[in-house]
Amino acid sequence: MSLIPPPPQPLPESLWGDIWRFVAVSADELEAGLLTKPIPVCGADPALFPSSLALPQRTPIPGVLIEAGRRSLKLSRWIEAQVPTHLASVLADLQGLLLHTHSQQRWILMTYQDAEMSAAARQFEQRKVQSRGLHFLLIQPDDSGVTYSGLWLLRDQRLNRR
């Protein structure tokens, strides 16, 4: 008997970010750069580091970046409490990004309708295949690139092929 997960729930409005986008960094930039930064809320299991997965240094690691302003630390703590496992783009009629959690709960982080975002979502999913499911979620208060509030290394186990 298989359990059907509950339908995705919208992210509480009090946690919405201001801006979000799909991004990518090389495996080397992720490990030697971003993962060395002081980040208050960080879910980066060393078993998921690109070097632990034997990914080539130039492999593009896809991610989602959310700028959440004053809500960034609150959003980061909320995500941490959900125990995130992976992100997945929904490329059907209602397009969006889902946060999957350890408890099988799914949260709608964002929705979009335009062709540019749809193309970026497809590229995000293609890069997840190239990185054997490894991807990240990064939350920051603004686009300065100086401070970060939350970072998670995630792995879509459906794409976990060695």
Tab-separated table of C-alpha atoms in Angstrom:
chain	number	residue	atom	x	y	z
A	1	MET	CA	0.000	0.000	0.000
A	2	SER	CA	1.504	3.323	-1.040
A	3	LEU	CA	0.720	6.516	0.765
A	4	ILE	CA	-0.403	9.412	-1.368
A	5	PRO	CA	1.281	12.618	-0.241
A	6	PRO	CA	-0.977	15.514	0.671
A	7	PRO	CA	-1.529	18.158	-1.999
A	8	PRO	CA	1.018	20.982	-2.099
A	9	GLN	CA	0.257	23.866	0.229
A	10	PRO	CA	1.053	27.515	-0.482
A	11	LEU	CA	3.932	29.055	1.406
A	12	PRO	CA	2.522	31.207	4.227
A	13	GLU	CA	2.198	34.769	2.946
A	14	SER	CA	4.183	36.116	5.907
A	15	LEU	CA	7.230	34.255	4.510
A	16	TRP	CA	7.100	35.275	0.856
A	17	GLY	CA	10.357	36.477	-0.599
A	18	ASP	CA	10.672	39.680	-2.590
A	19	ILE	CA	12.593	38.275	-5.564
A	20	TRP	CA	13.553	34.771	-6.587
A	21	ARG	CA	15.392	33.292	-9.502
A	22	PHE	CA	16.967	30.142	-10.825
A	23	VAL	CA	20.763	30.244	-10.649
A	24	ALA	CA	23.721	27.912	-11.123
A	25	VAL	CA	27.314	27.810	-9.898
A	26	SER	CA	30.080	25.389	-10.735
A	27	ALA	CA	30.678	22.527	-8.312
A	28	ASP	CA	33.987	24.157	-7.415
A	29	GLU	CA	32.407	27.582	-6.788
A	30	LEU	CA	29.768	25.988	-4.598
A	31	GLU	CA	32.190	24.005	-2.473
A	32	ALA	CA	35.172	26.366	-2.286
A	33	GLY	CA	33.101	29.542	-2.217
A	34	LEU	CA	29.504	29.513	-1.067
A	35	LEU	CA	29.864	26.617	1.375
A	36	THR	CA	32.688	28.421	3.186
A	37	LYS	CA	30.593	31.523	3.969
A	38	PRO	CA	29.200	32.126	7.466
A	39	ILE	CA	25.479	31.420	7.033
A	40	PRO	CA	23.236	31.380	10.137
A	41	VAL	CA	20.888	28.612	8.926
A	42	CYS	CA	22.750	26.000	6.927
A	43	GLY	CA	21.738	22.505	5.925
A	44	ALA	CA	24.829	21.379	4.054
A	45	ASP	CA	25.592	17.745	4.781
A	46	PRO	CA	29.213	17.050	3.717
A	47	ALA	CA	27.954	13.840	2.090
A	48	LEU	CA	26.227	16.113	-0.449
A	49	PHE	CA	29.291	18.228	-1.256
A	50	PRO	CA	30.118	17.945	-4.967
A	51	SER	CA	33.503	16.377	-4.151
A	52	SER	CA	31.802	13.719	-2.006
A	53	LEU	CA	29.595	12.885	-4.985
A	54	ALA	CA	32.642	12.817	-7.285
A	55	LEU	CA	31.177	15.518	-9.528
A	56	PRO	CA	33.620	17.237	-11.878
A	57	GLN	CA	34.566	20.734	-10.694
A	58	ARG	CA	32.962	22.443	-13.682
A	59	THR	CA	29.597	20.703	-13.313
A	60	PRO	CA	26.900	23.383	-13.084
A	61	ILE	CA	25.009	22.955	-9.820
A	62	PRO	CA	21.516	24.431	-10.135
A	63	GLY	CA	19.913	26.406	-7.391
A	64	VAL	CA	17.182	28.765	-6.406
A	65	LEU	CA	18.022	32.113	-4.869
A	66	ILE	CA	15.410	33.967	-2.833
A	67	GLU	CA	15.883	37.552	-1.733
A	68	ALA	CA	13.566	37.999	1.209
A	69	GLY	CA	14.602	41.299	2.760
A	70	ARG	CA	13.717	41.493	6.446
A	71	ARG	CA	11.921	38.156	6.185
A	72	SER	CA	15.055	36.273	5.118
A	73	LEU	CA	15.996	34.880	8.535
A	74	LYS	CA	12.378	34.048	9.382
A	75	LEU	CA	11.983	32.261	6.031
A	76	SER	CA	15.276	30.412	6.553
A	77	ARG	CA	14.250	29.181	9.998
A	78	TRP	CA	10.855	28.089	8.690
A	79	ILE	CA	12.427	26.127	5.830
A	80	GLU	CA	14.903	24.516	8.230
A	81	ALA	CA	11.998	23.386	10.440
A	82	GLN	CA	10.377	21.715	7.409
A	83	VAL	CA	13.479	19.509	6.865
A	84	PRO	CA	13.742	20.106	3.102
A	85	THR	CA	14.758	17.249	0.814
A	86	HIS	CA	14.560	18.748	-2.675
A	87	LEU	CA	13.034	21.300	-5.011
A	88	ALA	CA	11.063	20.374	-8.100
A	89	SER	CA	9.707	22.504	-10.923
A	90	VAL	CA	6.158	21.897	-12.016
A	91	LEU	CA	6.056	22.339	-15.768
A	92	ALA	CA	2.336	21.705	-16.274
A	93	ASP	CA	-0.560	24.173	-16.637
A	94	LEU	CA	0.129	25.779	-13.263
A	95	GLN	CA	3.874	26.258	-13.334
A	96	GLY	CA	5.799	26.699	-10.140
A	97	LEU	CA	8.425	25.469	-7.754
A	98	LEU	CA	7.717	22.977	-4.980
A	99	LEU	CA	9.706	22.434	-1.811
A	100	HIS	CA	9.575	18.753	-0.825
A	101	THR	CA	10.177	17.836	2.805
A	102	HIS	CA	11.219	14.801	4.812
A	103	SER	CA	7.623	14.395	6.035
A	104	GLN	CA	6.358	14.149	2.424
A	105	GLN	CA	4.798	17.618	2.725
A	106	ARG	CA	5.080	19.802	-0.358
A	107	TRP	CA	5.075	23.584	-0.302
A	108	ILE	CA	4.476	25.904	-3.260
A	109	LEU	CA	7.379	28.342	-3.064
A	110	MET	CA	6.390	30.288	-6.156
A	111	THR	CA	4.336	30.191	-9.331
A	112	TYR	CA	4.998	31.758	-12.706
A	113	GLN	CA	3.387	32.051	-16.116
A	114	ASP	CA	5.915	33.686	-18.432
A	115	ALA	CA	7.982	31.878	-21.062
A	116	GLU	CA	11.331	33.103	-19.716
A	117	MET	CA	10.723	31.591	-16.275
A	118	SER	CA	9.433	28.385	-17.841
A	119	ALA	CA	12.661	28.073	-19.833
A	120	ALA	CA	14.729	28.737	-16.699
A	121	ALA	CA	12.740	26.057	-14.833
A	122	ARG	CA	13.392	23.523	-17.603
A	123	GLN	CA	17.099	24.370	-17.500
A	124	PHE	CA	17.055	23.983	-13.693
A	125	GLU	CA	15.616	20.464	-14.073
A	126	GLN	CA	18.122	19.582	-16.843
A	127	ARG	CA	21.009	20.710	-14.669
A	128	LYS	CA	19.678	18.602	-11.791
A	129	VAL	CA	20.045	15.584	-14.087
A	130	GLN	CA	23.651	16.587	-14.923
A	131	SER	CA	24.480	16.989	-11.219
A	132	ARG	CA	22.852	13.658	-10.294
A	133	GLY	CA	20.099	15.434	-8.402
A	134	LEU	CA	22.303	17.809	-6.405
A	135	HIS	CA	20.980	21.368	-6.140
A	136	PHE	CA	20.727	24.127	-3.571
A	137	LEU	CA	18.417	26.700	-2.044
A	138	LEU	CA	19.947	30.003	-0.959
A	139	ILE	CA	18.181	32.774	0.947
A	140	GLN	CA	19.624	36.235	1.337
A	141	PRO	CA	18.261	39.578	2.509
A	142	ASP	CA	19.332	41.481	-0.626
A	143	ASP	CA	21.400	41.204	-3.800
A	144	SER	CA	24.645	42.498	-2.253
A	145	GLY	CA	26.155	39.006	-2.173
A	146	VAL	CA	27.692	39.900	1.187
A	147	THR	CA	25.260	38.314	3.651
A	148	TYR	CA	23.208	35.150	3.459
A	149	SER	CA	20.497	33.879	5.775
A	150	GLY	CA	20.014	30.262	4.728
A	151	LEU	CA	21.593	27.616	2.531
A	152	TRP	CA	20.604	24.003	1.898
A	153	LEU	CA	22.241	21.386	-0.253
A	154	LEU	CA	19.442	19.215	-1.554
A	155	ARG	CA	19.305	16.084	-3.639
A	156	ASP	CA	16.461	14.851	-5.757
A	157	GLN	CA	16.756	11.108	-5.151
A	158	ARG	CA	14.868	10.338	-8.361
A	159	LEU	CA	17.988	11.567	-10.181
A	160	ASN	CA	20.537	9.886	-7.900
A	161	ARG	CA	22.501	7.777	-10.355
A	162	ARG	CA	26.187	7.124	-9.941
